[in-house]
mmCIF file of C-alpha atoms and ligand atoms in Angstrom:
data_model
loop_
_atom_site.group_PDB
_atom_site.id
_atom_site.type_symbol
_atom_site.label_atom_id
_atom_site.label_comp_id
_atom_site.label_asym_id
_atom_site.label_seq_id
_atom_site.Cartn_x
_atom_site.Cartn_y
_atom_site.Cartn_z
ATOM 1 C CA MET H 1 88.113 -122.739 1.728
ATOM 2 C CA PHE H 2 89.457 -119.167 1.930
ATOM 3 C CA LEU H 3 93.206 -119.842 1.973
ATOM 4 C CA THR H 4 94.800 -117.672 -0.739
ATOM 5 C CA HIS H 5 98.606 -117.699 -0.421
ATOM 6 C CA LEU H 6 101.677 -117.565 1.831
ATOM 7 C CA GLU H 7 103.514 -114.343 2.622
ATOM 8 C CA CYS H 8 107.012 -114.134 4.106
ATOM 9 C CA THR H 9 107.050 -112.550 7.561
ATOM 10 C CA ALA H 10 110.387 -110.858 6.823
ATOM 11 C CA CYS H 11 110.864 -110.084 3.086
ATOM 12 C CA ARG H 12 107.128 -110.125 2.155
ATOM 13 C CA ASP H 13 107.747 -112.455 -0.774
ATOM 14 C CA GLN H 14 104.619 -114.416 -1.707
ATOM 15 C CA ALA H 15 104.064 -118.019 -2.761
ATOM 16 C CA PRO H 16 101.065 -120.168 -3.648
ATOM 17 C CA ALA H 17 99.976 -122.424 -0.777
ATOM 18 C CA VAL H 18 100.246 -125.698 -2.686
ATOM 19 C CA GLY H 19 102.089 -128.835 -1.600
ATOM 20 C CA LEU H 20 104.096 -129.342 1.567
ATOM 21 C CA GLN H 21 105.573 -126.014 2.645
ATOM 22 C CA THR H 22 108.598 -125.098 4.695
ATOM 23 C CA VAL H 23 110.006 -121.538 4.948
ATOM 24 C CA CYS H 24 110.469 -118.619 2.533
ATOM 25 C CA SER H 25 112.759 -119.804 -0.272
ATOM 26 C CA LYS H 26 114.257 -116.294 -0.663
ATOM 27 C CA CYS H 27 115.233 -115.479 2.932
ATOM 28 C CA GLY H 28 114.513 -118.562 5.064
ATOM 29 C CA SER H 29 112.051 -116.783 7.385
ATOM 30 C CA PRO H 30 108.699 -118.245 8.437
ATOM 31 C CA TRP H 31 105.667 -117.943 6.165
ATOM 32 C CA ALA H 32 102.410 -116.363 7.305
ATOM 33 C CA VAL H 33 99.228 -117.903 5.864
ATOM 34 C CA ARG H 34 96.840 -115.469 4.163
ATOM 35 C CA TYR H 35 93.106 -115.824 3.564
ATOM 36 C CA ASP H 36 90.411 -113.996 1.646
ATOM 37 C CA LEU H 37 88.990 -112.513 4.835
ATOM 38 C CA GLN H 38 86.316 -110.479 3.072
ATOM 39 C CA ALA H 39 84.829 -113.659 1.664
ATOM 40 C CA ALA H 40 85.313 -115.544 4.945
ATOM 41 C CA ALA H 41 83.366 -112.805 6.760
ATOM 42 C CA ASP H 42 80.166 -113.874 4.975
ATOM 43 C CA THR H 43 79.887 -116.837 7.326
ATOM 44 C CA LEU H 44 82.450 -116.057 10.042
ATOM 45 C CA CYS H 45 80.500 -113.180 11.583
ATOM 46 C CA ARG H 46 78.192 -112.493 14.484
ATOM 47 C CA ALA H 47 74.488 -113.202 14.157
ATOM 48 C CA PRO H 48 72.607 -109.873 13.878
ATOM 49 C CA GLY H 49 71.881 -108.393 17.304
ATOM 50 C CA SER H 50 73.581 -111.295 19.063
ATOM 51 C CA GLN H 51 76.709 -112.106 21.013
ATOM 52 C CA SER H 52 76.997 -115.447 19.214
ATOM 53 C CA LEU H 53 78.712 -116.324 15.986
ATOM 54 C CA ARG H 54 76.383 -116.907 13.066
ATOM 55 C CA ARG H 55 75.243 -120.562 13.007
ATOM 56 C CA SER H 56 77.067 -121.115 16.241
ATOM 57 C CA ASP H 57 75.197 -124.353 16.952
ATOM 58 C CA GLU H 58 76.380 -125.889 13.662
ATOM 59 C CA ARG H 59 80.028 -125.188 14.359
ATOM 60 C CA PRO H 60 82.172 -127.931 15.851
ATOM 61 C CA HIS H 61 83.256 -127.413 19.443
ATOM 62 C CA GLY H 62 86.891 -126.355 19.828
ATOM 63 C CA LEU H 63 89.548 -125.256 17.412
ATOM 64 C CA TRP H 64 87.804 -126.317 14.172
ATOM 65 C CA ARG H 65 84.999 -123.941 15.058
ATOM 66 C CA TRP H 66 87.150 -121.351 13.242
ATOM 67 C CA HIS H 67 87.465 -123.406 10.037
ATOM 68 C CA GLU H 68 87.021 -120.429 7.690
ATOM 69 C CA VAL H 69 90.393 -119.093 8.854
ATOM 70 C CA LEU H 70 92.145 -122.464 8.966
ATOM 71 C CA PRO H 71 93.928 -123.965 5.960
ATOM 72 C CA ALA H 72 92.325 -127.427 5.661
ATOM 73 C CA ALA H 73 90.543 -128.126 2.362
ATOM 74 C CA ASP H 74 87.951 -130.237 4.172
ATOM 75 C CA PRO H 75 87.563 -129.569 7.921
ATOM 76 C CA GLU H 76 85.458 -132.763 8.153
ATOM 77 C CA GLN H 77 88.724 -134.654 7.543
ATOM 78 C CA ALA H 78 90.607 -132.803 10.294
ATOM 79 C CA VAL H 79 92.952 -134.816 12.490
ATOM 80 C CA THR H 80 91.413 -133.905 15.828
ATOM 81 C CA LEU H 81 91.334 -135.101 19.428
ATOM 82 C CA GLY H 82 88.957 -132.369 20.623
ATOM 83 C CA GLU H 83 91.590 -129.662 21.172
ATOM 84 C CA GLY H 84 90.755 -126.044 21.999
ATOM 85 C CA ALA H 85 87.663 -124.575 23.705
ATOM 86 C CA THR H 86 89.689 -124.194 26.888
ATOM 87 C CA PRO H 87 88.208 -122.259 29.805
ATOM 88 C CA LEU H 88 88.993 -118.639 30.586
ATOM 89 C CA LEU H 89 89.134 -118.664 34.386
ATOM 90 C CA ARG H 90 88.913 -115.626 36.628
ATOM 91 C CA LEU H 91 91.717 -115.564 39.200
ATOM 92 C CA PRO H 92 90.057 -113.502 41.926
ATOM 93 C CA ARG H 93 92.378 -114.329 44.824
ATOM 94 C CA LEU H 94 95.637 -113.971 42.965
ATOM 95 C CA GLY H 95 94.289 -110.890 41.190
ATOM 96 C CA GLY H 96 93.211 -109.433 44.534
ATOM 97 C CA GLU H 97 96.667 -109.938 46.018
ATOM 98 C CA LEU H 98 98.260 -108.212 43.026
ATOM 99 C CA GLY H 99 95.553 -105.539 42.704
ATOM 100 C CA VAL H 100 94.547 -106.372 39.113
ATOM 101 C CA ALA H 101 91.644 -107.935 37.180
ATOM 102 C CA LEU H 102 93.264 -111.273 36.422
ATOM 103 C CA TRP H 103 92.288 -114.178 34.157
ATOM 104 C CA MET H 104 93.855 -117.436 33.089
ATOM 105 C CA LYS H 105 93.297 -119.090 29.728
ATOM 106 C CA ASP H 106 93.872 -122.660 30.845
ATOM 107 C CA GLU H 107 95.481 -124.579 28.009
ATOM 108 C CA SER H 108 96.315 -127.519 30.277
ATOM 109 C CA ARG H 109 92.883 -128.951 29.361
ATOM 110 C CA ASN H 110 93.975 -129.891 25.857
ATOM 111 C CA PRO H 111 94.110 -133.613 24.903
ATOM 112 C CA THR H 112 97.794 -134.155 25.682
ATOM 113 C CA GLY H 113 97.907 -131.499 28.408
ATOM 114 C CA SER H 114 99.337 -128.538 26.522
ATOM 115 C CA PHE H 115 98.517 -126.000 23.829
ATOM 116 C CA LYS H 116 100.902 -127.810 21.461
ATOM 117 C CA ASP H 117 97.822 -129.837 20.496
ATOM 118 C CA ARG H 118 96.329 -126.835 18.712
ATOM 119 C CA GLY H 119 99.323 -126.474 16.435
ATOM 120 C CA MET H 120 99.665 -130.183 15.814
ATOM 121 C CA SER H 121 95.984 -130.710 14.966
ATOM 122 C CA VAL H 122 96.254 -128.199 12.120
ATOM 123 C CA ALA H 123 99.803 -129.054 11.003
ATOM 124 C CA VAL H 124 99.188 -132.829 10.953
ATOM 125 C CA THR H 125 95.866 -132.303 9.147
ATOM 126 C CA MET H 126 97.733 -130.367 6.452
ATOM 127 C CA ALA H 127 100.670 -132.788 6.291
ATOM 128 C CA LEU H 128 98.241 -135.674 5.765
ATOM 129 C CA GLU H 129 96.216 -133.715 3.196
ATOM 130 C CA LEU H 130 99.376 -132.762 1.284
ATOM 131 C CA GLY H 131 100.800 -136.277 1.168
ATOM 132 C CA ALA H 132 103.491 -136.458 3.895
ATOM 133 C CA ARG H 133 104.532 -140.070 4.565
ATOM 134 C CA ALA H 134 106.326 -139.628 7.917
ATOM 135 C CA LEU H 135 106.468 -136.783 10.442
ATOM 136 C CA ALA H 136 109.368 -135.535 12.552
ATOM 137 C CA THR H 137 110.253 -132.831 15.040
ATOM 138 C CA PRO H 138 112.841 -131.988 17.649
ATOM 139 C CA SER H 139 111.165 -131.372 21.017
ATOM 140 C CA ALA H 140 112.292 -130.396 24.495
ATOM 141 C CA GLY H 141 108.918 -131.249 25.946
ATOM 142 C CA ASN H 142 105.257 -131.117 25.015
ATOM 143 C CA ALA H 143 105.552 -130.757 21.226
ATOM 144 C CA GLY H 144 106.909 -134.307 20.948
ATOM 145 C CA GLY H 145 104.027 -135.844 22.876
ATOM 146 C CA ALA H 146 101.496 -133.826 20.902
ATOM 147 C CA LEU H 147 102.971 -134.763 17.521
ATOM 148 C CA ALA H 148 103.167 -138.413 18.590
ATOM 149 C CA ALA H 149 99.468 -138.381 19.515
ATOM 150 C CA TYR H 150 98.265 -136.614 16.363
ATOM 151 C CA GLY H 151 100.537 -138.755 14.191
ATOM 152 C CA ALA H 152 98.967 -141.868 15.738
ATOM 153 C CA ARG H 153 95.530 -140.374 15.103
ATOM 154 C CA ALA H 154 96.463 -139.729 11.455
ATOM 155 C CA GLY H 155 98.064 -143.150 11.006
ATOM 156 C CA LEU H 156 101.454 -141.627 10.130
ATOM 157 C CA PRO H 157 104.837 -142.646 11.613
ATOM 158 C CA VAL H 158 106.486 -140.065 13.893
ATOM 159 C CA HIS H 159 110.201 -139.543 14.588
ATOM 160 C CA LEU H 160 111.298 -137.405 17.531
ATOM 161 C CA ALA H 161 114.661 -136.165 18.770
ATOM 162 C CA MET H 162 114.604 -135.044 22.397
ATOM 163 C CA PRO H 163 117.333 -133.755 24.733
ATOM 164 C CA ARG H 164 118.276 -136.434 27.263
ATOM 165 C CA ASP H 165 116.936 -134.237 30.099
ATOM 166 C CA VAL H 166 113.427 -133.959 28.616
ATOM 167 C CA PRO H 167 110.693 -134.408 31.269
ATOM 168 C CA ALA H 168 110.044 -138.150 31.710
ATOM 169 C CA ALA H 169 106.327 -137.754 30.941
ATOM 170 C CA ASN H 170 107.047 -136.368 27.478
ATOM 171 C CA ARG H 171 109.444 -139.159 26.588
ATOM 172 C CA ILE H 172 107.174 -141.903 27.946
ATOM 173 C CA GLU H 173 103.958 -140.667 26.345
ATOM 174 C CA ALA H 174 105.663 -140.280 22.953
ATOM 175 C CA GLY H 175 106.838 -143.891 23.057
ATOM 176 C CA LEU H 176 103.397 -145.078 24.081
ATOM 177 C CA TYR H 177 101.838 -143.314 21.077
ATOM 178 C CA GLY H 178 104.259 -145.310 18.939
ATOM 179 C CA ALA H 179 106.759 -142.582 18.034
ATOM 180 C CA GLN H 180 110.443 -143.403 17.435
ATOM 181 C CA VAL H 181 112.216 -141.376 20.134
ATOM 182 C CA THR H 182 115.949 -140.622 19.923
ATOM 183 C CA LEU H 183 117.534 -139.019 22.997
ATOM 184 C CA ILE H 184 120.337 -136.554 22.221
ATOM 185 C CA ASP H 185 123.096 -135.220 24.476
ATOM 186 C CA GLY H 186 122.510 -131.544 23.813
ATOM 187 C CA THR H 187 119.848 -128.872 23.495
ATOM 188 C CA ILE H 188 116.807 -128.542 21.273
ATOM 189 C CA ALA H 189 119.120 -126.924 18.698
ATOM 190 C CA ASP H 190 121.207 -130.115 18.488
ATOM 191 C CA CYS H 191 118.009 -132.152 18.214
ATOM 192 C CA GLY H 192 116.929 -129.838 15.389
ATOM 193 C CA LYS H 193 120.126 -130.547 13.437
ATOM 194 C CA TRP H 194 119.691 -134.297 13.937
ATOM 195 C CA ILE H 195 116.106 -134.144 12.625
ATOM 196 C CA LYS H 196 116.958 -131.855 9.694
ATOM 197 C CA ALA H 197 119.633 -134.217 8.393
ATOM 198 C CA ARG H 198 117.290 -137.216 8.549
ATOM 199 C CA CYS H 199 114.363 -135.355 7.002
ATOM 200 C CA GLU H 200 116.569 -134.621 3.986
ATOM 201 C CA LYS H 201 117.817 -138.193 3.788
ATOM 202 C CA ASN H 202 114.657 -140.160 4.617
ATOM 203 C CA GLY H 203 111.924 -137.897 3.262
ATOM 204 C CA TRP H 204 110.342 -137.267 6.666
ATOM 205 C CA PHE H 205 108.350 -134.038 6.913
ATOM 206 C CA ASP H 206 109.805 -131.579 9.443
ATOM 207 C CA LEU H 207 107.188 -130.008 11.744
ATOM 208 C CA SER H 208 109.681 -127.943 13.796
ATOM 209 C CA THR H 209 108.284 -124.680 15.153
ATOM 210 C CA LEU H 210 107.759 -122.173 12.311
ATOM 211 C CA LYS H 211 109.592 -124.369 9.786
ATOM 212 C CA GLU H 212 106.206 -125.112 8.281
ATOM 213 C CA PRO H 213 103.371 -122.556 8.177
ATOM 214 C CA TYR H 214 100.438 -124.384 9.787
ATOM 215 C CA ARG H 215 101.269 -124.966 13.465
ATOM 216 C CA VAL H 216 100.983 -121.231 14.050
ATOM 217 C CA GLU H 217 97.539 -121.292 12.412
ATOM 218 C CA GLY H 218 96.401 -123.753 15.059
ATOM 219 C CA LYS H 219 97.919 -121.702 17.862
ATOM 220 C CA LYS H 220 96.289 -118.489 16.660
ATOM 221 C CA THR H 221 92.884 -119.934 17.606
ATOM 222 C CA MET H 222 93.788 -119.082 21.234
ATOM 223 C CA GLY H 223 93.325 -115.449 20.202
ATOM 224 C CA TYR H 224 89.963 -116.100 18.526
ATOM 225 C CA GLU H 225 88.670 -118.000 21.572
ATOM 226 C CA LEU H 226 89.895 -115.410 24.028
ATOM 227 C CA VAL H 227 88.151 -112.556 22.199
ATOM 228 C CA GLU H 228 84.897 -114.505 21.966
ATOM 229 C CA GLN H 229 85.066 -115.451 25.663
ATOM 230 C CA LEU H 230 85.556 -111.798 26.643
ATOM 231 C CA GLY H 231 82.473 -110.754 24.630
ATOM 232 C CA TRP H 232 84.259 -109.641 21.429
ATOM 233 C CA ARG H 233 86.937 -107.485 22.937
ATOM 234 C CA THR H 234 90.590 -107.950 23.804
ATOM 235 C CA PRO H 235 92.122 -107.693 27.285
ATOM 236 C CA ALA H 236 94.549 -104.885 28.126
ATOM 237 C CA THR H 237 97.534 -107.203 28.586
ATOM 238 C CA ILE H 238 98.457 -110.783 27.678
ATOM 239 C CA LEU H 239 101.372 -112.625 29.301
ATOM 240 C CA TYR H 240 102.746 -115.510 27.257
ATOM 241 C CA PRO H 241 105.579 -117.939 28.131
ATOM 242 C CA THR H 242 107.752 -117.646 25.058
ATOM 243 C CA GLY H 243 109.891 -120.397 23.556
ATOM 244 C CA GLY H 244 109.594 -120.535 19.763
ATOM 245 C CA GLY H 245 106.899 -117.878 20.024
ATOM 246 C CA THR H 246 104.137 -119.405 17.901
ATOM 247 C CA GLY H 247 101.367 -118.471 20.304
ATOM 248 C CA LEU H 248 102.629 -114.915 20.634
ATOM 249 C CA VAL H 249 102.788 -114.220 16.912
ATOM 250 C CA GLY H 250 99.749 -116.408 16.249
ATOM 251 C CA MET H 251 97.489 -114.474 18.605
ATOM 252 C CA TRP H 252 98.662 -111.159 17.198
ATOM 253 C CA LYS H 253 97.858 -112.457 13.718
ATOM 254 C CA ALA H 254 94.424 -113.551 14.984
ATOM 255 C CA PHE H 255 93.611 -110.092 16.346
ATOM 256 C CA GLY H 256 94.519 -108.497 12.990
ATOM 257 C CA GLU H 257 92.353 -111.009 11.138
ATOM 258 C CA MET H 258 89.464 -110.449 13.558
ATOM 259 C CA GLN H 259 89.583 -106.716 12.870
ATOM 260 C CA GLU H 260 89.386 -107.394 9.130
ATOM 261 C CA LEU H 261 86.588 -109.918 9.616
ATOM 262 C CA GLY H 262 84.627 -107.369 11.664
ATOM 263 C CA LEU H 263 84.737 -109.555 14.806
ATOM 264 C CA LEU H 264 86.789 -106.882 16.594
ATOM 265 C CA ASP H 265 86.316 -103.130 16.450
ATOM 266 C CA PRO H 266 89.196 -101.899 14.236
ATOM 267 C CA GLU H 267 89.458 -98.715 16.343
ATOM 268 C CA ALA H 268 89.697 -100.440 19.729
ATOM 269 C CA PRO H 269 93.190 -100.822 21.172
ATOM 270 C CA LEU H 270 94.849 -104.234 20.873
ATOM 271 C CA PRO H 271 96.438 -105.915 23.885
ATOM 272 C CA ARG H 272 99.923 -105.306 25.098
ATOM 273 C CA MET H 273 101.802 -108.570 24.456
ATOM 274 C CA VAL H 274 104.291 -109.568 27.156
ATOM 275 C CA ALA H 275 106.856 -112.303 26.412
ATOM 276 C CA VAL H 276 108.016 -114.164 29.516
ATOM 277 C CA GLN H 277 111.158 -116.304 29.535
ATOM 278 C CA ALA H 278 113.358 -118.094 32.076
ATOM 279 C CA SER H 279 116.524 -116.187 32.954
ATOM 280 C CA GLY H 280 118.620 -119.278 32.065
ATOM 281 C CA CYS H 281 117.405 -118.999 28.453
ATOM 282 C CA ALA H 282 116.029 -115.563 27.612
ATOM 283 C CA PRO H 283 117.175 -114.615 24.089
ATOM 284 C CA VAL H 284 113.983 -112.722 23.264
ATOM 285 C CA VAL H 285 113.971 -110.741 26.521
ATOM 286 C CA ASP H 286 117.607 -109.906 25.946
ATOM 287 C CA ALA H 287 117.059 -108.769 22.335
ATOM 288 C CA PHE H 288 113.987 -106.730 23.298
ATOM 289 C CA ARG H 289 115.908 -104.932 26.041
ATOM 290 C CA ARG H 290 118.865 -104.267 23.739
ATOM 291 C CA GLY H 291 116.526 -102.810 21.121
ATOM 292 C CA ALA H 292 117.723 -105.448 18.648
ATOM 293 C CA ASP H 293 115.608 -107.139 15.989
ATOM 294 C CA ARG H 294 117.456 -110.469 16.131
ATOM 295 C CA ALA H 295 118.006 -112.722 19.155
ATOM 296 C CA LEU H 296 121.403 -114.134 20.140
ATOM 297 C CA ALA H 297 121.581 -117.690 21.458
ATOM 298 C CA PRO H 298 122.732 -117.945 25.105
ATOM 299 C CA GLU H 299 125.849 -120.080 25.668
ATOM 300 C CA ALA H 300 124.531 -122.724 28.036
ATOM 301 C CA PRO H 301 120.723 -122.537 28.016
ATOM 302 C CA HIS H 302 119.140 -124.025 31.128
ATOM 303 C CA THR H 303 115.743 -123.951 32.844
ATOM 304 C CA VAL H 304 113.320 -126.498 34.252
ATOM 305 C CA ALA H 305 110.633 -124.947 32.043
ATOM 306 C CA ALA H 306 111.371 -127.246 29.091
ATOM 307 C CA GLY H 307 109.121 -125.340 26.682
ATOM 308 C CA LEU H 308 111.189 -122.177 27.242
ATOM 309 C CA ARG H 309 114.517 -123.884 26.518
ATOM 310 C CA VAL H 310 114.709 -122.504 22.964
ATOM 311 C CA PRO H 311 118.060 -120.717 22.496
ATOM 312 C CA GLY H 312 117.787 -119.789 18.806
ATOM 313 C CA PRO H 313 114.158 -119.187 17.810
ATOM 314 C CA ILE H 314 113.688 -118.845 14.037
ATOM 315 C CA GLY H 315 110.725 -116.495 14.634
ATOM 316 C CA ASP H 316 112.812 -113.950 16.582
ATOM 317 C CA ARG H 317 112.200 -111.023 14.209
ATOM 318 C CA TRP H 318 108.478 -111.744 14.044
ATOM 319 C CA MET H 319 108.197 -111.950 17.864
ATOM 320 C CA LEU H 320 110.198 -108.782 18.468
ATOM 321 C CA ARG H 321 108.068 -106.912 15.948
ATOM 322 C CA VAL H 322 104.884 -108.039 17.724
ATOM 323 C CA LEU H 323 106.213 -107.024 21.146
ATOM 324 C CA ARG H 324 107.033 -103.533 19.836
ATOM 325 C CA GLU H 325 103.899 -103.064 17.721
ATOM 326 C CA SER H 326 101.726 -104.022 20.675
ATOM 327 C CA MET H 327 103.572 -101.674 23.070
ATOM 328 C CA GLY H 328 104.396 -104.767 25.060
ATOM 329 C CA THR H 329 107.466 -105.848 26.919
ATOM 330 C CA ALA H 330 109.596 -108.891 27.769
ATOM 331 C CA ILE H 331 110.415 -110.137 31.267
ATOM 332 C CA ALA H 332 112.691 -112.924 32.530
ATOM 333 C CA VAL H 333 112.257 -114.814 35.816
ATOM 334 C CA THR H 334 114.482 -117.333 37.562
ATOM 335 C CA ASP H 335 113.608 -121.017 37.945
ATOM 336 C CA ASP H 336 113.002 -120.506 41.681
ATOM 337 C CA GLU H 337 110.597 -117.688 40.878
ATOM 338 C CA LEU H 338 108.676 -119.671 38.296
ATOM 339 C CA ILE H 339 108.273 -122.694 40.577
ATOM 340 C CA ALA H 340 107.075 -120.332 43.336
ATOM 341 C CA GLY H 341 104.623 -118.929 40.769
ATOM 342 C CA CYS H 342 103.208 -122.420 40.202
ATOM 343 C CA SER H 343 102.764 -122.958 43.896
ATOM 344 C CA ARG H 344 101.097 -119.575 44.344
ATOM 345 C CA ALA H 345 98.609 -120.258 41.520
ATOM 346 C CA ALA H 346 97.920 -123.743 42.890
ATOM 347 C CA LYS H 347 97.321 -122.611 46.488
ATOM 348 C CA ASN H 348 95.294 -119.528 45.610
ATOM 349 C CA GLU H 349 93.294 -120.732 42.652
ATOM 350 C CA GLY H 350 93.412 -124.535 42.463
ATOM 351 C CA VAL H 351 95.212 -124.691 39.121
ATOM 352 C CA PHE H 352 98.332 -126.795 38.612
ATOM 353 C CA CYS H 353 100.321 -124.849 36.016
ATOM 354 C CA ALA H 354 103.282 -126.065 34.023
ATOM 355 C CA PRO H 355 106.483 -124.234 35.076
ATOM 356 C CA GLU H 356 106.047 -122.141 31.900
ATOM 357 C CA GLY H 357 102.654 -120.983 33.224
ATOM 358 C CA GLY H 358 104.040 -120.384 36.716
ATOM 359 C CA ALA H 359 106.609 -118.064 35.159
ATOM 360 C CA LEU H 360 103.802 -115.688 34.236
ATOM 361 C CA VAL H 361 102.715 -115.218 37.840
ATOM 362 C CA ALA H 362 106.268 -114.229 38.794
ATOM 363 C CA ALA H 363 106.689 -112.014 35.715
ATOM 364 C CA LEU H 364 103.411 -110.232 36.370
ATOM 365 C CA GLU H 365 104.464 -109.380 39.894
ATOM 366 C CA LYS H 366 107.786 -108.032 38.591
ATOM 367 C CA GLY H 367 106.191 -106.091 35.756
ATOM 368 C CA LEU H 368 103.603 -104.482 38.040
ATOM 369 C CA ALA H 369 106.300 -103.530 40.566
ATOM 370 C CA SER H 370 108.498 -101.917 37.895
ATOM 371 C CA GLY H 371 105.532 -100.235 36.191
ATOM 372 C CA GLU H 372 106.258 -102.015 32.897
ATOM 373 C CA ILE H 373 102.852 -103.677 33.153
ATOM 374 C CA PRO H 374 100.104 -101.135 33.907
ATOM 375 C CA VAL H 375 97.554 -102.204 36.525
ATOM 376 C CA ASP H 376 94.568 -101.119 34.425
ATOM 377 C CA GLY H 377 92.269 -103.391 32.495
ATOM 378 C CA ASP H 378 92.020 -107.134 32.188
ATOM 379 C CA ILE H 379 95.233 -109.119 32.344
ATOM 380 C CA VAL H 380 95.306 -112.642 30.893
ATOM 381 C CA LEU H 381 97.880 -115.308 31.744
ATOM 382 C CA PHE H 382 98.249 -118.176 29.255
ATOM 383 C CA ASN H 383 98.837 -121.339 31.227
ATOM 384 C CA THR H 384 100.213 -123.301 28.318
ATOM 385 C CA GLY H 385 100.403 -126.742 29.933
ATOM 386 C CA THR H 386 99.698 -128.948 32.911
ATOM 387 C CA GLY H 387 102.102 -129.237 35.831
ATOM 388 C CA LEU H 388 101.304 -132.940 35.983
ATOM 389 C CA LYS H 389 103.850 -133.589 33.225
ATOM 390 C CA TYR H 390 106.660 -132.015 35.272
ATOM 391 C CA LEU H 391 106.307 -133.777 38.610
ATOM 392 C CA GLU H 392 110.111 -133.999 38.965
ATOM 393 C CA CYS H 393 110.211 -130.173 39.223
ATOM 394 C CA PHE H 394 107.877 -130.152 42.213
ATOM 395 C CA ALA H 395 109.057 -133.198 44.139
HETATM 396 C C1 PLP Z 1 106.161 -125.206 23.856
HETATM 397 C C2 PLP Z 1 105.721 -124.615 25.115
HETATM 398 C C3 PLP Z 1 105.846 -123.237 25.350
HETATM 399 C C4 PLP Z 1 106.471 -122.308 24.346
HETATM 400 O O1 PLP Z 1 105.632 -122.170 23.254
HETATM 401 P P1 PLP Z 1 106.102 -121.435 21.936
HETATM 402 O O2 PLP Z 1 104.885 -121.301 21.129
HETATM 403 O O3 PLP Z 1 107.144 -122.296 21.322
HETATM 404 O O4 PLP Z 1 106.653 -120.110 22.340
HETATM 405 C C5 PLP Z 1 105.337 -122.740 26.526
HETATM 406 N N1 PLP Z 1 104.768 -123.541 27.457
HETATM 407 C C6 PLP Z 1 104.635 -124.861 27.277
HETATM 408 C C7 PLP Z 1 104.006 -125.673 28.361
HETATM 409 C C8 PLP Z 1 105.100 -125.451 26.099
HETATM 410 O O5 PLP Z 1 104.951 -126.759 25.923
#
């Protein structure tokens, strides 16, 4: 195990990574997990003269393939449903129409149909290892279903608070996995308050986005996989549908780690990271465009893309720093545009994206037209979930 310590993403305070962890005790910002990457590079490296990782055949398939840079003490004990190892699809027709070399990392193939599984596999593994007795999270969509599934797999009770307008599939699957689901009249922020109060009172462990350090470690494996699939290089541009932002900051963390591990050329340019949000709830786009380093919550957040309905993300500073460091940008699209994006991807390429994924198609078209997204190089869209869980949006 190469885990060394936790470092605050805002004030840089450090703490030992022992016991159940929440956020920085000094400033309340999310922790970043740090590893001894020099030591990890002894085994997490490419075989001499080869495109493969050393001992590639001995590595498990999927997310736990990257166990040297994951926090579990014993990866054999991981709480897993076979998450990760998602395909990187070429999108030749859509790319041709837009005049770019286009790819889709298709996260809809994960066990519960979204990339939330990556975060929950690692976070539930750690919660179990560190002695949590019950798990809880607010969720406006896929996170609830994923936590319910991984909690069932771990044999731990799960408590969820969901807005009453959560997609039916997410509510139904969570109940089927045995989670206690409470529907709240309000947004994800209200659900968060409900969960926080009960975590304090009942001793449940809170797995809200970035309120514990390990979900982002699971999500960062999207970056590791992408680089390996492209032959140990990064694309020019990545578009990511941004709610809490764990994938955005996680992938950026992964690229930095891969440079230190020697899996990426430290001189080669890193991708431009593009955050995409729905115009009914676009606090990160708004802050980026204002040049601010904190996001302001919109008054009445609304969008059919449930995963983007995050008015007050706790990782706002971290996300905005990544967007600026990567020379990226942030683009908002309307609900009509994102649904049209889904239909365009489905008709042209045979993939049924979640509305969050469809938003990327619309944002790419906008960004190319305005010149904010250059046409050069490979462009990767992260389809974060399956459209099958949002049938009411398409009916
Ligand atoms: C949760 C979710 C998002 C947003 O992910 P963050 O890491 O919170 O930014 C995007 N798309 C889908 C399908 C989701 O479930």
